[in-house]
Coordinates of C-alpha atoms and ligand atoms in Angstrom, one line a residue:
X1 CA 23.0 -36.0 -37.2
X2 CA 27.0 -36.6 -36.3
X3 CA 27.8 -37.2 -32.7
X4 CA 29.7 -33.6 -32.8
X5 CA 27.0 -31.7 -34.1
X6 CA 24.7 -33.2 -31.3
X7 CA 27.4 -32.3 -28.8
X8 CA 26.9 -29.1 -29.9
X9 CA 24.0 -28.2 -29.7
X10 CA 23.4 -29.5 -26.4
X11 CA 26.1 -27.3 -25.4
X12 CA 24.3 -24.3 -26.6
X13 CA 21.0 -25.3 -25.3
X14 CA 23.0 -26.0 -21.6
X15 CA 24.2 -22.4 -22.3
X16 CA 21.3 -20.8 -23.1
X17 CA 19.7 -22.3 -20.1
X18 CA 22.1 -20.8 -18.2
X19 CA 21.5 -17.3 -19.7
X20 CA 17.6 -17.9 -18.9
X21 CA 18.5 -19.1 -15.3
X22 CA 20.7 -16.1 -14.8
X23 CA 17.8 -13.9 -16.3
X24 CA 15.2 -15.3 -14.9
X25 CA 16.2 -16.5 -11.3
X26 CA 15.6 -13.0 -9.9
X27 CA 12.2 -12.3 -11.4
X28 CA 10.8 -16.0 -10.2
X29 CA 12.3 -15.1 -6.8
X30 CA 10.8 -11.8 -7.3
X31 CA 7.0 -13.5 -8.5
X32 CA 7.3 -16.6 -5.4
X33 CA 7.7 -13.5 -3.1
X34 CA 5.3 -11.1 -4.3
X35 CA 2.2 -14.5 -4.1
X36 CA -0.1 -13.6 -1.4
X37 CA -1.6 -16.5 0.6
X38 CA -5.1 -17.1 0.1
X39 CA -6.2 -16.2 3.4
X40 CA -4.2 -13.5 5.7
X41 CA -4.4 -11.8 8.4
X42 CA -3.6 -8.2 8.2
X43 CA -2.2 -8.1 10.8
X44 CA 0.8 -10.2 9.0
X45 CA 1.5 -8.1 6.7
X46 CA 5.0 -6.4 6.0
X47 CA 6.7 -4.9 9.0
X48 CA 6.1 -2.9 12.2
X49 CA 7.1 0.7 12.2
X50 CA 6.9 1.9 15.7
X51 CA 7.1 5.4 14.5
X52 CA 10.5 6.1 16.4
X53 CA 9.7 4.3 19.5
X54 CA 10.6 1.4 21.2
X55 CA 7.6 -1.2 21.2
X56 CA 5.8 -2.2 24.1
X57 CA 7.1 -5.3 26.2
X58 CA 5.9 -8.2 24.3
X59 CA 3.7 -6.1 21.2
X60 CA 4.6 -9.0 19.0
X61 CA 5.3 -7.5 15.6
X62 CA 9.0 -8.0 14.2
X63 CA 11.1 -5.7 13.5
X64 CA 11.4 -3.5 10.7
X65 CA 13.5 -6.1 8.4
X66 CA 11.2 -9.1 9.0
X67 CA 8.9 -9.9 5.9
X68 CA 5.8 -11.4 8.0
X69 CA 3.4 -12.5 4.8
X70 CA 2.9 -15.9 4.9
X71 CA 4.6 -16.5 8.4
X72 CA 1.0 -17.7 10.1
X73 CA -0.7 -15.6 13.0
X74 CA 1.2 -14.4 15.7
X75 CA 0.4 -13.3 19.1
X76 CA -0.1 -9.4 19.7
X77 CA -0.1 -8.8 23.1
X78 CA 0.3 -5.1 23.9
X79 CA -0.6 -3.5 27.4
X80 CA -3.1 -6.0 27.9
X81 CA -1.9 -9.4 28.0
X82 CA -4.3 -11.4 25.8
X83 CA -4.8 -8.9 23.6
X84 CA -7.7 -7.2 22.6
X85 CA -10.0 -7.9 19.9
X86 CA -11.2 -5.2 17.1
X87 CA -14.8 -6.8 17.7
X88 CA -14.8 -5.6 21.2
X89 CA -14.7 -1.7 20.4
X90 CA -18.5 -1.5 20.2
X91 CA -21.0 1.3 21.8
X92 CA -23.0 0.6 25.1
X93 CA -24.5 -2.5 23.6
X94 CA -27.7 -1.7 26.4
X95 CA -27.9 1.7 24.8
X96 CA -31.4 1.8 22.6
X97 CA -30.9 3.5 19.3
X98 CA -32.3 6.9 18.8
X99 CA -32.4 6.4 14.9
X100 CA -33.0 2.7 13.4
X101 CA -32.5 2.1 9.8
X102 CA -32.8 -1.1 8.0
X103 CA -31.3 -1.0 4.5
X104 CA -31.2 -3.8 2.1
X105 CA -28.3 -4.6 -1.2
X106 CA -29.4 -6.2 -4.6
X107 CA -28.0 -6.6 -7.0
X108 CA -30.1 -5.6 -9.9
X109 CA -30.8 -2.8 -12.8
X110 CA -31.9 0.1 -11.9
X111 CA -32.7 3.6 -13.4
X112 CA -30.9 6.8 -12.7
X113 CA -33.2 10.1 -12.3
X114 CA -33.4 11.7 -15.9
X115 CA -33.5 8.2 -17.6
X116 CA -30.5 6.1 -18.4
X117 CA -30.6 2.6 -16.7
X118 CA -27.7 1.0 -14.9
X119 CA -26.7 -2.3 -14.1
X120 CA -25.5 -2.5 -10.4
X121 CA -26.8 -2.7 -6.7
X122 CA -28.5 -0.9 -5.0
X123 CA -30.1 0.2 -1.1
X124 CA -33.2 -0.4 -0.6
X125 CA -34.1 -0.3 -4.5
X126 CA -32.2 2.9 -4.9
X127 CA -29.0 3.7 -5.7
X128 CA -27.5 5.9 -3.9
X129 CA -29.0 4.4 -1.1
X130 CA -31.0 6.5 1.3
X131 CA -29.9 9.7 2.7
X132 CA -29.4 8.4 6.9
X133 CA -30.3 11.9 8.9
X134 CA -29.1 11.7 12.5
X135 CA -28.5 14.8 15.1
X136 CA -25.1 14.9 17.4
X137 CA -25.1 12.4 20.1
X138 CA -27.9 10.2 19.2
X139 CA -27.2 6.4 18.5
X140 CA -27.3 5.2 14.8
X141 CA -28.3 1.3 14.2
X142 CA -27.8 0.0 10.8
X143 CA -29.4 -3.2 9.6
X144 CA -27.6 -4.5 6.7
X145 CA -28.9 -7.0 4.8
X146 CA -27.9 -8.5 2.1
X147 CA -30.4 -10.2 -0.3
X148 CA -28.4 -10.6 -3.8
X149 CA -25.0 -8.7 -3.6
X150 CA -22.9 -12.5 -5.0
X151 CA -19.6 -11.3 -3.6
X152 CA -21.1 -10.5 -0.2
X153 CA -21.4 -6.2 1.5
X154 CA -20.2 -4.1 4.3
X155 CA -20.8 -0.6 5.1
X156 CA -18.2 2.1 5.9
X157 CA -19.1 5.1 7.8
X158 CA -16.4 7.3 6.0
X159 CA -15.3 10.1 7.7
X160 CA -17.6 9.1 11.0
X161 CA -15.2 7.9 13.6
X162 CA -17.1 5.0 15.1
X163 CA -15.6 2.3 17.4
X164 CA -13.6 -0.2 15.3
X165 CA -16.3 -3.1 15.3
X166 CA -18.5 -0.8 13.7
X167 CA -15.9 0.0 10.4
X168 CA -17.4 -2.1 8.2
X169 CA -14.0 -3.8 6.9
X170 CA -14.1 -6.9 5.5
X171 CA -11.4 -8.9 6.7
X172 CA -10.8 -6.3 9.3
X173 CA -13.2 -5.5 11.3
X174 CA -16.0 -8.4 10.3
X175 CA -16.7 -10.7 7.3
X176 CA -18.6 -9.6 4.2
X177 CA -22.0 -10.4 4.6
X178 CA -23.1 -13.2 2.1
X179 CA -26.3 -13.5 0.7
X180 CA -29.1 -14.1 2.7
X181 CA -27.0 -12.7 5.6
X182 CA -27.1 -9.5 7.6
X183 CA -25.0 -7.1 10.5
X184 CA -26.4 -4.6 12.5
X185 CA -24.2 -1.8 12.6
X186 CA -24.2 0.6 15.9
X187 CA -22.6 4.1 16.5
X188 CA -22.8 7.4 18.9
X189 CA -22.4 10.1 15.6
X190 CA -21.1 12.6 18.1
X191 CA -19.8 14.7 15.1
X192 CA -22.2 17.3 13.7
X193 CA -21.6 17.1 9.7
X194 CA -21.1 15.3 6.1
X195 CA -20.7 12.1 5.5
X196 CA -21.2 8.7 3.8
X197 CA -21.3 5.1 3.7
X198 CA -20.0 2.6 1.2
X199 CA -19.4 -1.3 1.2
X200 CA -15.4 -1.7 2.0
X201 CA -16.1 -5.3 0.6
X202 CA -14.5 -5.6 -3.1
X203 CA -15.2 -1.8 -2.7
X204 CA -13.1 -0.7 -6.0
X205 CA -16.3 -2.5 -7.9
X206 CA -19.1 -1.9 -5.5
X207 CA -18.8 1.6 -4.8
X208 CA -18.7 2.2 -8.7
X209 CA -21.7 0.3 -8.8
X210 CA -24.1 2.4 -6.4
X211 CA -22.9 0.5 -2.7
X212 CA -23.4 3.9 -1.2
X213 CA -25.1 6.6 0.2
X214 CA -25.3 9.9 2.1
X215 CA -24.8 10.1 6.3
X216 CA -25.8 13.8 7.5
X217 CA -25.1 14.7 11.7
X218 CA -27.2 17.9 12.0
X219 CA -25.8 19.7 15.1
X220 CA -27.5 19.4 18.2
X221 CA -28.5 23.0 18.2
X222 CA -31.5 23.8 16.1
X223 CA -29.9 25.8 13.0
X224 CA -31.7 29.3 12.6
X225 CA -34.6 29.8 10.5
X226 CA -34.7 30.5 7.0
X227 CA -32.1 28.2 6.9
X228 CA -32.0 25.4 3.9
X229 CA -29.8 22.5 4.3
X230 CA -28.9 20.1 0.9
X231 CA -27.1 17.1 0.2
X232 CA -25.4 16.8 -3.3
X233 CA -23.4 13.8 -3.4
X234 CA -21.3 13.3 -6.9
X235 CA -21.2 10.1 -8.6
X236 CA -20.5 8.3 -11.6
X237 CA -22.8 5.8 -12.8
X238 CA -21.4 4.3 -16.2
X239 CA -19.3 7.3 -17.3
X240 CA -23.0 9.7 -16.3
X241 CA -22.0 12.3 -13.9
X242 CA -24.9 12.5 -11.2
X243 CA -25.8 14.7 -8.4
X244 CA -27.7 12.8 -6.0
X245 CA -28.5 10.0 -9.0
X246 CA -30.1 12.4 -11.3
X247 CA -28.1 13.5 -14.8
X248 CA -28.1 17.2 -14.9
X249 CA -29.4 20.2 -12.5
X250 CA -30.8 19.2 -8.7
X251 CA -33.6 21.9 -7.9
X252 CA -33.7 22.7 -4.6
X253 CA -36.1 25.7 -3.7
X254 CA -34.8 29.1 -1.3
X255 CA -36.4 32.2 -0.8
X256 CA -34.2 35.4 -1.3
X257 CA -32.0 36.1 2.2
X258 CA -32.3 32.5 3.3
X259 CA -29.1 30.5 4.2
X260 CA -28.3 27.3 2.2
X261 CA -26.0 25.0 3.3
X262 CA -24.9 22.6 0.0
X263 CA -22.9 19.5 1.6
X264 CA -21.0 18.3 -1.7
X265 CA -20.0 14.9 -1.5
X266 CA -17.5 13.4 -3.8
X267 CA -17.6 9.6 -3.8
X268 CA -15.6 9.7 -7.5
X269 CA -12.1 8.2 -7.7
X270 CA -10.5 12.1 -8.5
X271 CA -10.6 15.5 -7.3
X272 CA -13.8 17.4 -8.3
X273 CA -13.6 21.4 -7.8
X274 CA -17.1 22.7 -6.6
X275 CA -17.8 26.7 -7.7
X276 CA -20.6 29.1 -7.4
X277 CA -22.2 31.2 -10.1
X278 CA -24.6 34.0 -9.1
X279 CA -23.7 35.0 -5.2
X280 CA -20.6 34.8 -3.2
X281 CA -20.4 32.0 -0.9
X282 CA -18.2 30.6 2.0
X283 CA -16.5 27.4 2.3
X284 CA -18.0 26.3 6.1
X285 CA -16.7 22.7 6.5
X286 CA -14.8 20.3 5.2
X287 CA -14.6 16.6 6.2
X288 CA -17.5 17.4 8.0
X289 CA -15.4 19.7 10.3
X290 CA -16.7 23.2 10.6
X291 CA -14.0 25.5 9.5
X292 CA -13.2 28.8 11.9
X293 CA -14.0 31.9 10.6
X294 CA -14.2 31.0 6.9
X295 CA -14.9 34.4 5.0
X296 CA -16.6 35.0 1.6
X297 CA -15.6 33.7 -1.4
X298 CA -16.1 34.7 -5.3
X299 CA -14.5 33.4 -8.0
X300 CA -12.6 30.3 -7.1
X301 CA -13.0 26.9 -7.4
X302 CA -13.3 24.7 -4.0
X303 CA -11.4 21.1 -4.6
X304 CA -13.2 18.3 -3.0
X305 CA -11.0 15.5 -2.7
X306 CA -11.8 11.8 -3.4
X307 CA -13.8 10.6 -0.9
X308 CA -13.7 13.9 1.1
X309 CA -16.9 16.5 1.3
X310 CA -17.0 20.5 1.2
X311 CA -19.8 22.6 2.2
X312 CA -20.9 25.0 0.8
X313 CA -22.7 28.2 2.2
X314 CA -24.5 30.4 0.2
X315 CA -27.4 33.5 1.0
X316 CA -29.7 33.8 -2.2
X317 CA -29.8 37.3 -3.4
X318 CA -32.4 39.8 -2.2
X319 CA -33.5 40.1 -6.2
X320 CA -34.4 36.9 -6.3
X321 CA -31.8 35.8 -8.8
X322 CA -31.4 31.6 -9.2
X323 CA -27.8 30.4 -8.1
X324 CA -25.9 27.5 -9.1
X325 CA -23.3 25.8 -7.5
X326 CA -21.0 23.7 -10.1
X327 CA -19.8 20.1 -9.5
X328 CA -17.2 19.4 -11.4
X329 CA -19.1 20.9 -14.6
X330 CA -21.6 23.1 -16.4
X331 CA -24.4 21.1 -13.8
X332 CA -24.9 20.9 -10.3
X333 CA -27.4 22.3 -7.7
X334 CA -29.1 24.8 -8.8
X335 CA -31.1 27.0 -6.3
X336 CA -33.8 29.4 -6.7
X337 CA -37.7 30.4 -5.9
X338 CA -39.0 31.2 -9.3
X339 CA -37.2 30.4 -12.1
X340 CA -33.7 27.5 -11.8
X341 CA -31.5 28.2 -14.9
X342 CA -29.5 30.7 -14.2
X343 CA -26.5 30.5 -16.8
X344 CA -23.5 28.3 -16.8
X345 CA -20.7 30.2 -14.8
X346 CA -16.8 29.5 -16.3
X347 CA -14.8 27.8 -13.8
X348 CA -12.1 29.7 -12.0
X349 CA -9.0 29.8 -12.9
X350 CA -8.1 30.2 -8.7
X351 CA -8.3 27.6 -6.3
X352 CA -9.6 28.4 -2.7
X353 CA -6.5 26.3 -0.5
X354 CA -7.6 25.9 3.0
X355 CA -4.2 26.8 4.3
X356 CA -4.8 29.7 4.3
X357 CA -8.4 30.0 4.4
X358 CA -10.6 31.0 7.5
X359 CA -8.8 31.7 10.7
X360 CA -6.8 29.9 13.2
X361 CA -7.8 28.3 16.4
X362 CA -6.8 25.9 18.5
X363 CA -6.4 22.4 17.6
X364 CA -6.3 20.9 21.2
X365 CA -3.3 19.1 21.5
X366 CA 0.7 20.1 20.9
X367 CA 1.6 18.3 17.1
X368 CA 5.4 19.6 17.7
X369 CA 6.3 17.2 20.7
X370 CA 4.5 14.1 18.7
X371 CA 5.0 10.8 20.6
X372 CA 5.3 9.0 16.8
X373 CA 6.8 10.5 13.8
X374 CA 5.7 8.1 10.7
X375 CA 6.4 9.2 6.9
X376 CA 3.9 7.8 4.7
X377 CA 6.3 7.6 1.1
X378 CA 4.4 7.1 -1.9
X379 CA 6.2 5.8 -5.2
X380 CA 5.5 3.6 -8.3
X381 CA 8.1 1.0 -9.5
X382 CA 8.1 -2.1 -11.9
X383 CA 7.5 -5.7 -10.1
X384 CA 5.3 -8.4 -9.2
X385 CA 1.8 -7.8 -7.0
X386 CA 0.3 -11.3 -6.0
X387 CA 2.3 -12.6 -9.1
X388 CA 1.2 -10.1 -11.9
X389 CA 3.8 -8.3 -13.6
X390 CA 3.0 -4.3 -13.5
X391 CA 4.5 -1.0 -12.3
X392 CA 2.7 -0.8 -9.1
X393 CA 2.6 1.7 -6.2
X394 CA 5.3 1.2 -3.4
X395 CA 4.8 2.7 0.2
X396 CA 8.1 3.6 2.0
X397 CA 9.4 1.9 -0.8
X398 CA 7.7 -1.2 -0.4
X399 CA 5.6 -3.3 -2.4
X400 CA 2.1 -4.9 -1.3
X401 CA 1.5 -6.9 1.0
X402 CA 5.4 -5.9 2.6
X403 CA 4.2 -2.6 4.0
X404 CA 4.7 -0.9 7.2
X405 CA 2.2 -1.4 9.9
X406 CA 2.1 1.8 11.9
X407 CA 2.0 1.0 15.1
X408 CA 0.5 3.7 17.8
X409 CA -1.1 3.1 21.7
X410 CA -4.0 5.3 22.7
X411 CA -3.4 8.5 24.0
X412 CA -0.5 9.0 21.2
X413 CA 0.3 12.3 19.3
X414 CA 1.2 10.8 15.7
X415 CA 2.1 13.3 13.3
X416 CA 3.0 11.6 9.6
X417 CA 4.6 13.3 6.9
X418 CA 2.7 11.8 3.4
X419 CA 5.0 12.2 0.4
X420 CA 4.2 11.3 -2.6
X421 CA 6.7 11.2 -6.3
X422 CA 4.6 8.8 -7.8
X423 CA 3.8 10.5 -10.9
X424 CA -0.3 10.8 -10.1
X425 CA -2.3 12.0 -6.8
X426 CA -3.7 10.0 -4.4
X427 CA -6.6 11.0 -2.2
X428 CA -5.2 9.6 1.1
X429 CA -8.0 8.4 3.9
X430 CA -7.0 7.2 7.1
X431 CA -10.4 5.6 8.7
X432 CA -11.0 6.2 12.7
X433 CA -9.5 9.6 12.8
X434 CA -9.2 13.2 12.0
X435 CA -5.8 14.4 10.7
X436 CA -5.3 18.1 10.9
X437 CA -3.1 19.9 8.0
X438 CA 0.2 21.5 9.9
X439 CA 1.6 21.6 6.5
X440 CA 1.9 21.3 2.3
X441 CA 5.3 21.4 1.0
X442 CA 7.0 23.1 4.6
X443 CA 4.5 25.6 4.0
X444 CA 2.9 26.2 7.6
X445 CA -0.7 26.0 7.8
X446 CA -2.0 29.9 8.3
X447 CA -5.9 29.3 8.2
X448 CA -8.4 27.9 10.2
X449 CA -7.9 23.8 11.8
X450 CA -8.2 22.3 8.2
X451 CA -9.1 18.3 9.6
X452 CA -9.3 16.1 7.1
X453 CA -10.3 12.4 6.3
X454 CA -9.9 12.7 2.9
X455 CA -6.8 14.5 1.9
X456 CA -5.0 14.9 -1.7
X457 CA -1.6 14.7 -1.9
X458 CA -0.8 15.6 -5.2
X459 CA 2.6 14.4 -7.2
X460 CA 5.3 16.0 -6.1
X461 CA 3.4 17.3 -3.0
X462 CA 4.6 16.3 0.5
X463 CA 2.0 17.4 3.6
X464 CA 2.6 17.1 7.3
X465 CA -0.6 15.8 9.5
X466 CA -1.2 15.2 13.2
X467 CA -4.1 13.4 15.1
X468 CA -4.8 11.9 18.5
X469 CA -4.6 8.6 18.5
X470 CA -7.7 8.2 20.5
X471 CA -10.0 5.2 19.0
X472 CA -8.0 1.9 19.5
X473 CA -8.5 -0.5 16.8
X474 CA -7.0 -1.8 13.2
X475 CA -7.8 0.6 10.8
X476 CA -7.1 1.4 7.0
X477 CA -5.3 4.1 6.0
X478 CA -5.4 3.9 2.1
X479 CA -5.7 5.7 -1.2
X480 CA -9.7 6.4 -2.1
X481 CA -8.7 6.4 -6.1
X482 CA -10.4 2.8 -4.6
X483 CA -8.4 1.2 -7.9
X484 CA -5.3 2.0 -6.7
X485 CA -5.7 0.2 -3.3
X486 CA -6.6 -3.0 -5.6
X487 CA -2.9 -2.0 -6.9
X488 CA -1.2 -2.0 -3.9
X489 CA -2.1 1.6 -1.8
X490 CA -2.6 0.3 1.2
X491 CA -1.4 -0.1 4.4
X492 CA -2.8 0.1 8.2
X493 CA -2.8 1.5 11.6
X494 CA -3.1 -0.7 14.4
X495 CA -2.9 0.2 18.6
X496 CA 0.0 -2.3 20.3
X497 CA -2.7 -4.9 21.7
X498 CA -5.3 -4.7 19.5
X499 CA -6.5 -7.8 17.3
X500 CA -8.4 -9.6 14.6
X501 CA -9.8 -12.8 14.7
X502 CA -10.9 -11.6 10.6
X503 CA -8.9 -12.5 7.5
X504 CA -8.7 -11.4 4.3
X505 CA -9.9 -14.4 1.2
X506 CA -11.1 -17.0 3.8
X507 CA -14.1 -18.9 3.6
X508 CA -16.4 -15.0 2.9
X509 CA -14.1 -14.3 0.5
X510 CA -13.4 -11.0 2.1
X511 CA -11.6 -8.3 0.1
X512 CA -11.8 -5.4 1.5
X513 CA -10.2 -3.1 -1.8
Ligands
C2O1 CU1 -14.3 5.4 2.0 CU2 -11.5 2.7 3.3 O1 -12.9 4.0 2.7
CU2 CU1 -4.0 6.7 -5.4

């Protein structure tokens, strides 16, 4: 080869480095930023959004421009000037529990009710796990222990607003609980309703895999006779849609006249519409929130968001006539005294929308002078997430882990306005509180309170909530499609003072999505 020719083509090799560098520079600036750290602490992540206020004298989080992942801890000293940890939110710890329940994970095969066998974990050898039954006020204590789950448990109470040590976060509120380990979870349930529990520890996977179970408050007053009161919680086990682990119909025996209360739970990653063949019925609570004055209903279809429960009040016909209530399909509950198939009823082509079902009462507090306005942006753009190239989800327009942290102190009114042009739904679930609906697309709520835990915002929807900031803690307020919190849909809301000695990776591994 002639000197010239060599020449040359190094000159076009130095150019088309160049061309690479120019290329390239930005998307390996891009990937370097978008690396989490192995072990975080939430509380590092992204930037502080005070909600329109000016933060408290020495609350430690940076301003909105300051990208904190990867910075180290920081103090966050609020009104208090050490701080106070998550771990110290806890009940009475002299307080004796009134109900005591001791469940156990393993990992292990298992058999669904009607046949099909599963590989997954379990709660106490079932899966879901047993159905905990407690009555307004009394204490709940929760042994968890964990004898072959390899990636380590937690339990969430979702929807139950216990103190933040109690939230069952790994890397939030506690570690994941290794094998051979255990944590004794302790709450007040002072809310009368529906609930559940799943493990918020790799939660995307374990939940899928039968982490969960049913948590019913039955109100302090006796309910009235001739009253029958159900659990039918939805899940997919392996692509088989089951009501309380069984494929196909749940039988569950009522006498013509009598009440039935159905509390549908929807631990599935979608929206699930509930309907009724063979009687009218009456949507009574949702979230576990009784609804005011909720009147009866035929032909439509109740949606029961991700994560979110609806129940569902039905009186069984004088003739004697079988009634089924749909989830999500031709099966479902199906109740009755002498014979359980009635037919298959279509599903609706209406939707019940509790804006404007039941009738309005007061909520308790003013949501029009809030004390923190937040908007909770939902979008999807190309980029790097922990250095893997995909079009993830952005909040406010940022990226994981560079999302705001909402910042409130106790006592606030925070009303948030979730948007969301994403191109999908998201089921949105802030743990620790109660939102109630003012709002869908500037549309004023007419109907009863509609509180929610659990609330879709669909594409192209926009809804505005209020709550009470009243339980101080760092809590989650994420998207319950649980994969797309592994991609990004997260972000948190944490009281000015409040800490957490917890991380995220670390020596337990914790991953709380
Ligand atoms: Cu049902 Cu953050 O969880
Ligand atoms: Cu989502």
């Amino acid at each position: 080869m002639n000197e010239t020719r060599r020449r040359g083509a190094r000159v076009r090799l130095a150019v088309a480095g160049a061309a690479t560098v120019a290329l390239l520079g930005p998307l390996v600036w891009l990937w370097v930023g978008s690396l989490t750290p192995d072990t975080y602490s939430v509380m590092d992540m992204g930037y502080a959004d005070y909600g329109g206020r000016t933060p408290a004298p020495a609350a430690g989080l940076p301003d909105h421009s300051a990208h904190l992942m990867g910075a180290g801890m920081h103090g966050h000293a609020g009104h208090t000037p050490a701080g106070r940890s998550v771990t110290s939110f806890t009940p009475d710890p002299g307080r004796p529990a009134d109900v005591a329940v001791t469940l156990t994970a393993r990992r292990e095969r298992f058999r669904l009710a009607g046949g099909r066998s599963v590989d997954g974990y379990t709660l106490n050898g079932t899966s879901p796990g047993p159905v905990i039954h407690a009555t307004a006020g009394q204490l709940v204590q929760v042994t968890l222990v964990n004898e072959s789950v390899p990636d380590g448990i937690t339990l969430h109470w979702h929807g139950l607003d216990v103190p933040n040590a109690e939230d069952g976060v790994a890397g939030v509120t506690q570690d994941a609980v290794r094998v051979g380990g255990s944590f004794v979870y302790r709450f007040v349930a002072d809310q009368a309703g529906t609930f559940w529990y799943h493990s918020h520890q790799v939660s995307h996977e374990q939940v899928r895999r039968g982490l969960l179970g049913a948590l019913v408050v039955a109100p302090a007053v006796r309910p009235p006779a001739r009253t029958v009161d159900t659990v039918a919680l939805l899940h997919l086990y392996d692509g088989a849609r089951t009501v309380n682990g069984r494929e196909g119909d749940v039988r569950v025996r009522a006498l013509p006249g009598d009440r039935v209360r159905v509390r549908v739970i929807n631990t599935e990653n979608g929206e699930t519409p509930v309907w009724v063949g063979g009687a009218p019925f009456r949507l009574v609570a949702v979230d576990g929130t009784d609804l005011n004055e909720p009147s009866p209903v035929r032909d439509a279809a109740v949606p029961v968001t991700a994560g979110g429960r609806a129940d569902i009040e039905v009186t069984m016909p004088a003739d004697g006539a079988p009634v089924r209530v749909h989830i999500g399909g031709p099966t479902g509950v199906v109740l009755g005294s002498r014979s359980y198939d009635p037919p298959a009823a279509p599903r609706p082509t209406t939707t019940l929308d509790p804006l404007s079902y039941g009738r309005p009462a007061p909520i308790g507090f003013d949501p029009d002078s809030p004390d923190r306005r937040f908007t909770y942006d939902i979008g999807r753009r190309p980029g790097f997430l922990d250095g893997r190239p995909g079009v993830w989800w952005t909040i406010n327009g940022h990226m994981f882990p560079d999302v705001p942290m909402f910042v409130v102190a106790e006592g606030d009114v925070v009303r948030v306005r979730i948007a969301n042009d994403s191109g999908e739904p998201h089921p949105m679930h802030l743990h620790g509180h109660h939102a109630v609906v003012l709002a869908r697309d500037g549309v004023r709520a007419t109907g009863s309170p509609w509180w929610v835990d659990s609330l879709d915002v669909g594409d192209g929807e926009t809804y505005d909530i209020a709550f009470v900031a009243d339980n101080p803690g760092i809590w989650m307020d994420h998207c319950h499609n649980l994969p797309h919190a592994t991609e990004g849909l997260v972000a948190h809301l944490m009281y000015e003072g409040v800490t957490t000695p917890f991380t995220v990776g670390g020596p337990d591994g914790n991953a709380p999505e």
